[in-house]
Structures are given as structure tokens and as C-alpha cells.
Amino acid sequence: MSVDTGVVVADAVHCDSAIVDELIASWRELSERQAVLLAKLVAVLDATPVAEFASFEIAAALAWTRQAAAAQLDLAMDVVRRLPDAHAAMARGDLDLPKARVIRDGVATLDLGLARRIAATVLPLAPSLTTGQLRAKLAKLVIEADPAAAAARHRARVRDRRVELQPTEDSCANVLGLNLPADAALAAVNRITAIARAVKQAGDPRSLDQIRADTFLDLLLGVTTDSTRAGGSVELVTTLDTLAGLADKPGHLNGYGPVVSDIARQIAQQQRHTPWHFTIYDNDTGEVHTGTTRARPDTAPTPPSSPSASRGGHRRHTARPARSRNIKHPNTSRATASPAQPHATSRPAAPPDRADAKRPNDSNTAAAFGPADAGCRGTAHASTTPGQPEARQPSTSRANAAPGGVFGDPNQRFPNAALARHIRARDRTCRAPGCRRPALQTDLDHTIAYHRGGRTEPGNIGPLCRFHHRAKHQGRWRLWQISPGIFVWRSPLGKLYIVGPEPP
């Protein structure tokens, strides 16, 4: 991305960033040495008379367990022999071992030719992605490459679902649910979080994580309270042609990542009586157009198989209603109102950030923002409650609206519902480098503080998770939004990081 950051650099105070440059150089050197180590592991395998016992040779030489030696040898064989481009990137210092492992795991189920093509696609991007971002990118590419095979792998894995108990130290244990369908698992975790927030808001002194853990056990043991009536939800992002059954592009569950099209259609089938938000992107201009539909489909898309088939022959879990269904249609710059395409509407509601101001904090430091920031939170919207009447409202475009327009008065403190929806659709996640926190779980932050003259408009609002919001206000990080949706961060040590729009 080519962005003029001259104004940011000119504003910067004097910082010595040499220590950060030295850190980067050491990281590249370590990656190069790790590439050499992988090559040496393969060389030991090649030199061992009976290949079965190569892991024994490595374990004895390095004082590793045989299992650890075998695992490292398998990784080395995959990277050096199966994915030579990844090994070459490590040798150049462009790819570290954790990212090489993510690429290996991401293409493990593919045939050799397809695995190498997908690896070649992500390798140029890998240096600027976290392992989480890289894993999500790979998952999407793998599903797109062969949707039918991806759906078959999903069904096979779900057939192996199970619960395990893992004893740990000090008379404790872990309870694990393995190979669960992503949508049901995410809805369950979100329900636990919703219950925990309600308990915390009522004044419970336990930490949020402690309440989540106790709620998890209470639900499994059948202990119920008023708080356990809270529902879980998921936010699905998918394309219109996938919902219509015309394509098998992967959907995206915010908080999880890409899922096969079968799951996307099944989730949508359950949500016909709750609001559907649409977002239209123009890949050429970057324009973003958002709105909320007035109509729901009278009949759900025909699933590719019976609901039970996708769950390995058992009854499919029904998730709670999602907060919103974001229908994303690329390569379109405007919405057309016609019988085949519903008008854009929105429910009347209090501004979401104001409505959410009573949400309990994830940390005890939330009060540090003071009254001016207390309203900049973005989680559940009152406008998504099923059964409320809907009122027509114009859909929104990327351009800033005049005072009194769809985005409201830019001199008002709090974003209105249309502006909040637009920002979350445009940015999708926290705008800090590498952060994947969904925008619905973030604070809506004024890039230039409101009390310093910052306006409430698209070019001055962005989603930040609580940690990165605190970093901006308390950690001496600086943030600029040099054009709507393009953010430039400067660290306390003087390094610049550019975060631009994520492609649909």
C-alpha cells in the first residue's frame, strides 16, 4: 500500500528506533538459522540406513524425546521437501518457523500441486501477517480451491467430535470439546460470555475469565440462574451468490474465521426473522455501501444435504440468532432498489454506543478513558432484537454526510446507528496492526479526540479493541487516520505501521 506518511513523520517527536531495527535483524537471522536446522534434520534422515530410526538418531543427539524428534522431523520434511518455497523464504529471513508451521498445517490435506500453489500465494503476504491472520487467509484459499472437498473434510472431522478430560496439576483439570462445528461452538462460547458480562455488570467481584469458567461448569452441571437465560449469537459474513446457492465461496464467522459455504447457508436459514445487514464493496474504488434489508427470504436456500448429514448423522445444533448477517457483494458500487433486491432500511434505535455504555468492562482499567470515552463502545445493538418493527432509512455510502444526513451531525459526541454500522462494515476488525478482534466487540474511537475538536464522521472514527484503545490513550502510541479507513500508528519507539482496509 502506497501511503504518504510525511505529515505523520513531520509530527513525530525524536525517537531512537535502532533497538527495534536490531530486533528485526535478530528475528531474520533466527529464521535463517531455523531454515538451516530443518535442512540438517532432513540430512540426518537421508544418511540414516533405516529411515524408521532417524528420529532415534536425532533424539539421542539433541536430548529430545523420541516424540519431539519425530514431530520436528515431520515438520522439516514437509517444509524442505514438500514446500521448498517456504523453506527458501526462511533461508532469506522472510519467514519464521511458527509461520512456516502454519503454512504446513494449512495445506496438509491438499495434493502436492495445489498445496504448493496456495503456499506460493500466501508467502509474499506472510511477513506482514500474524499467525492468526495467516491461518485465516490459508483457510479461505483452501476452501475456495475446492469447496466440495472442504465440505467433505468438515463432515469427516465433525464425525470425530468428542469430549475429553485432561488432568492437570494441583487437583485441577481441563474439559475439552474437540472437532465441534464452528458455528455451534462459537455460539456456545458467546453465550457463556454474555452470561458472564451480565453477572459482572451486577457487581460480581470475580474476574470475567473466572465467571466464564464458572458459568461453563454451571451450565454443564445443570445449575441455572436468571443470568443463564442469556443467548449466544454469531455474526456471519458471506456473499449474496453463496446465500443464493449460486457459488460455494467460504463464509466468515467473526471471532472464528472462514467456514465452508454449507455452514454459511445453514446459519442464514435460521436467521430469517432477524435483521440482515448488507455491505457492498467496489474493489476498484474502495467504496463501501451499507444498509439493512426490509425483507427476508420466504424460503431458505436449499441446503446441499440434510441438516443431520453435515453433523455426522446426528441432529444439527441450532445456534441462537446472529447479531447481524452481513451480506457482502464485491465489485458493486451502489445498491439498486428493485423487486429482486430489497430496499435498504434500518431499525430505529438508540445510538449503539450510547445504548452499550452500560456494558461491563473487560478490565478494571476501563475508567481511565473518563466520561468523554465512555460512550465509544460497540457490542450488542438494540436494533437487532427480533420482533421489533422496522422503519425505512437510507443506506449509507463511504462519503461523509452533511450535518443532519444519514451519518448524523458530525458535531455530536456519539456516532448514530448508521455511522456505527458503516464503520464496522468498512473496517471489520480492530484497526491496530495484526489485531483480529471483530469490530462488534470493539470501542468506536475518535481518532482525533472529541474534546480536542475531533468530528464524529467516517474519517475520524475507527474500531479499537479495549487493549489497543488503552495503548493509544495510556501507552504513548499515536494514531492518525490519513483518509477514511486508512490508519497510521507510531509506536513509542518511533516505528510507523500502516493499517488499511481488509479486502472483502
PDB file of C-alpha atoms in Angstrom, residues 173-307:
ATOM      1  CA  ALA A 173      -8.434 -30.438  35.103  1.00  0.00           C
ATOM      2  CA  ASN A 174      -9.305 -29.233  31.600  1.00  0.00           C
ATOM      3  CA  VAL A 175     -12.576 -30.148  29.879  1.00  0.00           C
ATOM      4  CA  LEU A 176     -12.198 -30.066  26.087  1.00  0.00           C
ATOM      5  CA  GLY A 177     -14.776 -30.327  23.321  1.00  0.00           C
ATOM      6  CA  LEU A 178     -12.949 -31.400  20.169  1.00  0.00           C
ATOM      7  CA  ASN A 179     -13.938 -31.173  16.496  1.00  0.00           C
ATOM      8  CA  LEU A 180     -17.184 -29.327  17.202  1.00  0.00           C
ATOM      9  CA  PRO A 181     -18.951 -27.489  14.357  1.00  0.00           C
ATOM     10  CA  ALA A 182     -17.567 -23.964  14.341  1.00  0.00           C
ATOM     11  CA  ASP A 183     -20.882 -22.111  14.336  1.00  0.00           C
ATOM     12  CA  ALA A 184     -22.328 -24.042  17.290  1.00  0.00           C
ATOM     13  CA  ALA A 185     -19.081 -23.824  19.271  1.00  0.00           C
ATOM     14  CA  LEU A 186     -18.802 -20.085  18.671  1.00  0.00           C
ATOM     15  CA  ALA A 187     -22.438 -19.504  19.648  1.00  0.00           C
ATOM     16  CA  ALA A 188     -21.875 -21.510  22.846  1.00  0.00           C
ATOM     17  CA  VAL A 189     -18.789 -19.512  23.796  1.00  0.00           C
ATOM     18  CA  ASN A 190     -20.592 -16.257  23.025  1.00  0.00           C
ATOM     19  CA  ARG A 191     -23.467 -17.349  25.259  1.00  0.00           C
ATOM     20  CA  ILE A 192     -21.044 -18.018  28.115  1.00  0.00           C
ATOM     21  CA  THR A 193     -19.540 -14.570  27.582  1.00  0.00           C
ATOM     22  CA  ALA A 194     -22.979 -12.906  27.516  1.00  0.00           C
ATOM     23  CA  ILE A 195     -23.916 -14.577  30.801  1.00  0.00           C
ATOM     24  CA  ALA A 196     -20.589 -13.630  32.374  1.00  0.00           C
ATOM     25  CA  ARG A 197     -20.971  -9.993  31.341  1.00  0.00           C
ATOM     26  CA  ALA A 198     -24.434  -9.869  32.896  1.00  0.00           C
ATOM     27  CA  VAL A 199     -23.109 -11.331  36.157  1.00  0.00           C
ATOM     28  CA  LYS A 200     -20.144  -8.937  36.168  1.00  0.00           C
ATOM     29  CA  GLN A 201     -22.403  -5.969  35.498  1.00  0.00           C
ATOM     30  CA  ALA A 202     -24.461  -6.950  38.539  1.00  0.00           C
ATOM     31  CA  GLY A 203     -21.397  -6.373  40.694  1.00  0.00           C
ATOM     32  CA  ASP A 204     -19.774  -9.794  40.961  1.00  0.00           C
ATOM     33  CA  PRO A 205     -16.176  -9.351  42.235  1.00  0.00           C
ATOM     34  CA  ARG A 206     -14.744 -12.244  40.191  1.00  0.00           C
ATOM     35  CA  SER A 207     -12.793 -11.531  37.023  1.00  0.00           C
ATOM     36  CA  LEU A 208     -14.600 -12.003  33.723  1.00  0.00           C
ATOM     37  CA  ASP A 209     -12.491 -15.082  32.918  1.00  0.00           C
ATOM     38  CA  GLN A 210     -13.335 -16.622  36.291  1.00  0.00           C
ATOM     39  CA  ILE A 211     -17.048 -16.007  35.728  1.00  0.00           C
ATOM     40  CA  ARG A 212     -16.803 -17.551  32.245  1.00  0.00           C
ATOM     41  CA  ALA A 213     -15.185 -20.690  33.680  1.00  0.00           C
ATOM     42  CA  ASP A 214     -17.726 -20.980  36.494  1.00  0.00           C
ATOM     43  CA  THR A 215     -20.602 -20.408  34.063  1.00  0.00           C
ATOM     44  CA  PHE A 216     -19.238 -23.142  31.788  1.00  0.00           C
ATOM     45  CA  LEU A 217     -19.327 -25.629  34.654  1.00  0.00           C
ATOM     46  CA  ASP A 218     -22.718 -24.411  35.909  1.00  0.00           C
ATOM     47  CA  LEU A 219     -24.317 -24.956  32.504  1.00  0.00           C
ATOM     48  CA  LEU A 220     -22.845 -28.444  32.174  1.00  0.00           C
ATOM     49  CA  LEU A 221     -23.959 -29.355  35.715  1.00  0.00           C
ATOM     50  CA  GLY A 222     -27.472 -28.028  35.191  1.00  0.00           C
ATOM     51  CA  VAL A 223     -27.146 -25.125  37.627  1.00  0.00           C
ATOM     52  CA  THR A 224     -29.400 -22.338  36.347  1.00  0.00           C
ATOM     53  CA  THR A 225     -29.888 -18.724  37.364  1.00  0.00           C
ATOM     54  CA  ASP A 226     -31.634 -15.744  35.811  1.00  0.00           C
ATOM     55  CA  SER A 227     -28.368 -14.882  34.081  1.00  0.00           C
ATOM     56  CA  THR A 228     -28.128 -18.241  32.297  1.00  0.00           C
ATOM     57  CA  ARG A 229     -31.106 -17.294  30.150  1.00  0.00           C
ATOM     58  CA  ALA A 230     -28.884 -15.056  28.054  1.00  0.00           C
ATOM     59  CA  GLY A 231     -28.456 -16.253  24.481  1.00  0.00           C
ATOM     60  CA  GLY A 232     -25.353 -16.780  22.401  1.00  0.00           C
ATOM     61  CA  SER A 233     -25.004 -15.368  18.909  1.00  0.00           C
ATOM     62  CA  VAL A 234     -22.740 -15.457  15.887  1.00  0.00           C
ATOM     63  CA  GLU A 235     -22.039 -12.872  13.209  1.00  0.00           C
ATOM     64  CA  LEU A 236     -21.885 -14.308   9.714  1.00  0.00           C
ATOM     65  CA  VAL A 237     -20.294 -12.534   6.752  1.00  0.00           C
ATOM     66  CA  THR A 238     -20.892 -14.115   3.358  1.00  0.00           C
ATOM     67  CA  THR A 239     -21.609 -13.226  -0.251  1.00  0.00           C
ATOM     68  CA  LEU A 240     -25.022 -12.912  -1.854  1.00  0.00           C
ATOM     69  CA  ASP A 241     -24.306 -15.510  -4.530  1.00  0.00           C
ATOM     70  CA  THR A 242     -23.274 -18.021  -1.849  1.00  0.00           C
ATOM     71  CA  LEU A 243     -26.528 -17.472   0.054  1.00  0.00           C
ATOM     72  CA  ALA A 244     -28.467 -17.940  -3.191  1.00  0.00           C
ATOM     73  CA  GLY A 245     -26.708 -21.255  -3.862  1.00  0.00           C
ATOM     74  CA  LEU A 246     -25.010 -19.884  -6.987  1.00  0.00           C
ATOM     75  CA  ALA A 247     -21.493 -20.150  -5.560  1.00  0.00           C
ATOM     76  CA  ASP A 248     -19.644 -22.002  -2.824  1.00  0.00           C
ATOM     77  CA  LYS A 249     -17.425 -19.219  -1.549  1.00  0.00           C
ATOM     78  CA  PRO A 250     -16.438 -19.531   2.103  1.00  0.00           C
ATOM     79  CA  GLY A 251     -18.373 -17.566   4.695  1.00  0.00           C
ATOM     80  CA  HIS A 252     -16.706 -15.840   7.619  1.00  0.00           C
ATOM     81  CA  LEU A 253     -17.698 -16.196  11.267  1.00  0.00           C
ATOM     82  CA  ASN A 254     -16.421 -13.177  13.141  1.00  0.00           C
ATOM     83  CA  GLY A 255     -14.416 -14.429  16.073  1.00  0.00           C
ATOM     84  CA  TYR A 256     -13.565 -17.689  14.293  1.00  0.00           C
ATOM     85  CA  GLY A 257     -12.667 -17.295  10.627  1.00  0.00           C
ATOM     86  CA  PRO A 258     -13.595 -18.852   7.260  1.00  0.00           C
ATOM     87  CA  VAL A 259     -16.191 -21.645   7.128  1.00  0.00           C
ATOM     88  CA  VAL A 260     -17.495 -23.744   4.253  1.00  0.00           C
ATOM     89  CA  SER A 261     -20.498 -22.446   2.326  1.00  0.00           C
ATOM     90  CA  ASP A 262     -22.782 -25.178   3.750  1.00  0.00           C
ATOM     91  CA  ILE A 263     -22.404 -23.703   7.227  1.00  0.00           C
ATOM     92  CA  ALA A 264     -22.977 -20.166   5.931  1.00  0.00           C
ATOM     93  CA  ARG A 265     -26.247 -21.179   4.288  1.00  0.00           C
ATOM     94  CA  GLN A 266     -27.395 -23.173   7.323  1.00  0.00           C
ATOM     95  CA  ILE A 267     -26.797 -20.201   9.631  1.00  0.00           C
ATOM     96  CA  ALA A 268     -28.657 -17.887   7.258  1.00  0.00           C
ATOM     97  CA  GLN A 269     -31.565 -20.335   7.106  1.00  0.00           C
ATOM     98  CA  GLN A 270     -32.008 -19.975  10.866  1.00  0.00           C
ATOM     99  CA  GLN A 271     -31.987 -16.169  10.782  1.00  0.00           C
ATOM    100  CA  ARG A 272     -34.910 -15.329   8.505  1.00  0.00           C
ATOM    101  CA  HIS A 273     -36.720 -13.350  11.198  1.00  0.00           C
ATOM    102  CA  THR A 274     -33.853 -11.134  12.348  1.00  0.00           C
ATOM    103  CA  PRO A 275     -32.188  -8.150  10.628  1.00  0.00           C
ATOM    104  CA  TRP A 276     -29.858  -8.731   7.707  1.00  0.00           C
ATOM    105  CA  HIS A 277     -27.254  -6.042   7.101  1.00  0.00           C
ATOM    106  CA  PHE A 278     -25.692  -5.757   3.661  1.00  0.00           C
ATOM    107  CA  THR A 279     -22.348  -4.290   2.647  1.00  0.00           C
ATOM    108  CA  ILE A 280     -21.471  -3.634  -0.987  1.00  0.00           C
ATOM    109  CA  TYR A 281     -17.831  -3.098  -1.942  1.00  0.00           C
ATOM    110  CA  ASP A 282     -16.296  -1.659  -5.080  1.00  0.00           C
ATOM    111  CA  ASN A 283     -12.918  -3.351  -5.453  1.00  0.00           C
ATOM    112  CA  ASP A 284     -11.718  -0.647  -7.855  1.00  0.00           C
ATOM    113  CA  THR A 285     -12.560   2.455  -5.820  1.00  0.00           C
ATOM    114  CA  GLY A 286     -12.782   1.092  -2.286  1.00  0.00           C
ATOM    115  CA  GLU A 287     -16.304   2.495  -1.892  1.00  0.00           C
ATOM    116  CA  VAL A 288     -18.372   0.926   0.878  1.00  0.00           C
ATOM    117  CA  HIS A 289     -22.190   0.929   0.830  1.00  0.00           C
ATOM    118  CA  THR A 290     -24.161  -0.427   3.776  1.00  0.00           C
ATOM    119  CA  GLY A 291     -27.775  -0.859   4.812  1.00  0.00           C
ATOM    120  CA  THR A 292     -30.333  -3.156   6.417  1.00  0.00           C
ATOM    121  CA  THR A 293     -32.870  -5.067   4.367  1.00  0.00           C
ATOM    122  CA  ARG A 294     -36.630  -4.695   4.811  1.00  0.00           C
ATOM    123  CA  ALA A 295     -37.441  -8.220   3.643  1.00  0.00           C
ATOM    124  CA  ARG A 296     -36.308 -11.721   4.494  1.00  0.00           C
ATOM    125  CA  PRO A 297     -36.459 -14.662   2.093  1.00  0.00           C
ATOM    126  CA  ASP A 298     -39.770 -16.520   2.292  1.00  0.00           C
ATOM    127  CA  THR A 299     -37.974 -19.782   1.727  1.00  0.00           C
ATOM    128  CA  ALA A 300     -34.476 -20.638   2.824  1.00  0.00           C
ATOM    129  CA  PRO A 301     -31.810 -21.697   0.316  1.00  0.00           C
ATOM    130  CA  THR A 302     -31.943 -25.413  -0.280  1.00  0.00           C
ATOM    131  CA  PRO A 303     -29.134 -26.971   1.725  1.00  0.00           C
ATOM    132  CA  PRO A 304     -26.843 -29.359  -0.138  1.00  0.00           C
ATOM    133  CA  SER A 305     -27.793 -32.152   2.209  1.00  0.00           C
ATOM    134  CA  SER A 306     -30.000 -32.774   5.200  1.00  0.00           C
ATOM    135  CA  PRO A 307     -29.032 -30.855   8.331  1.00  0.00           C
TER     136      PRO A 307
END
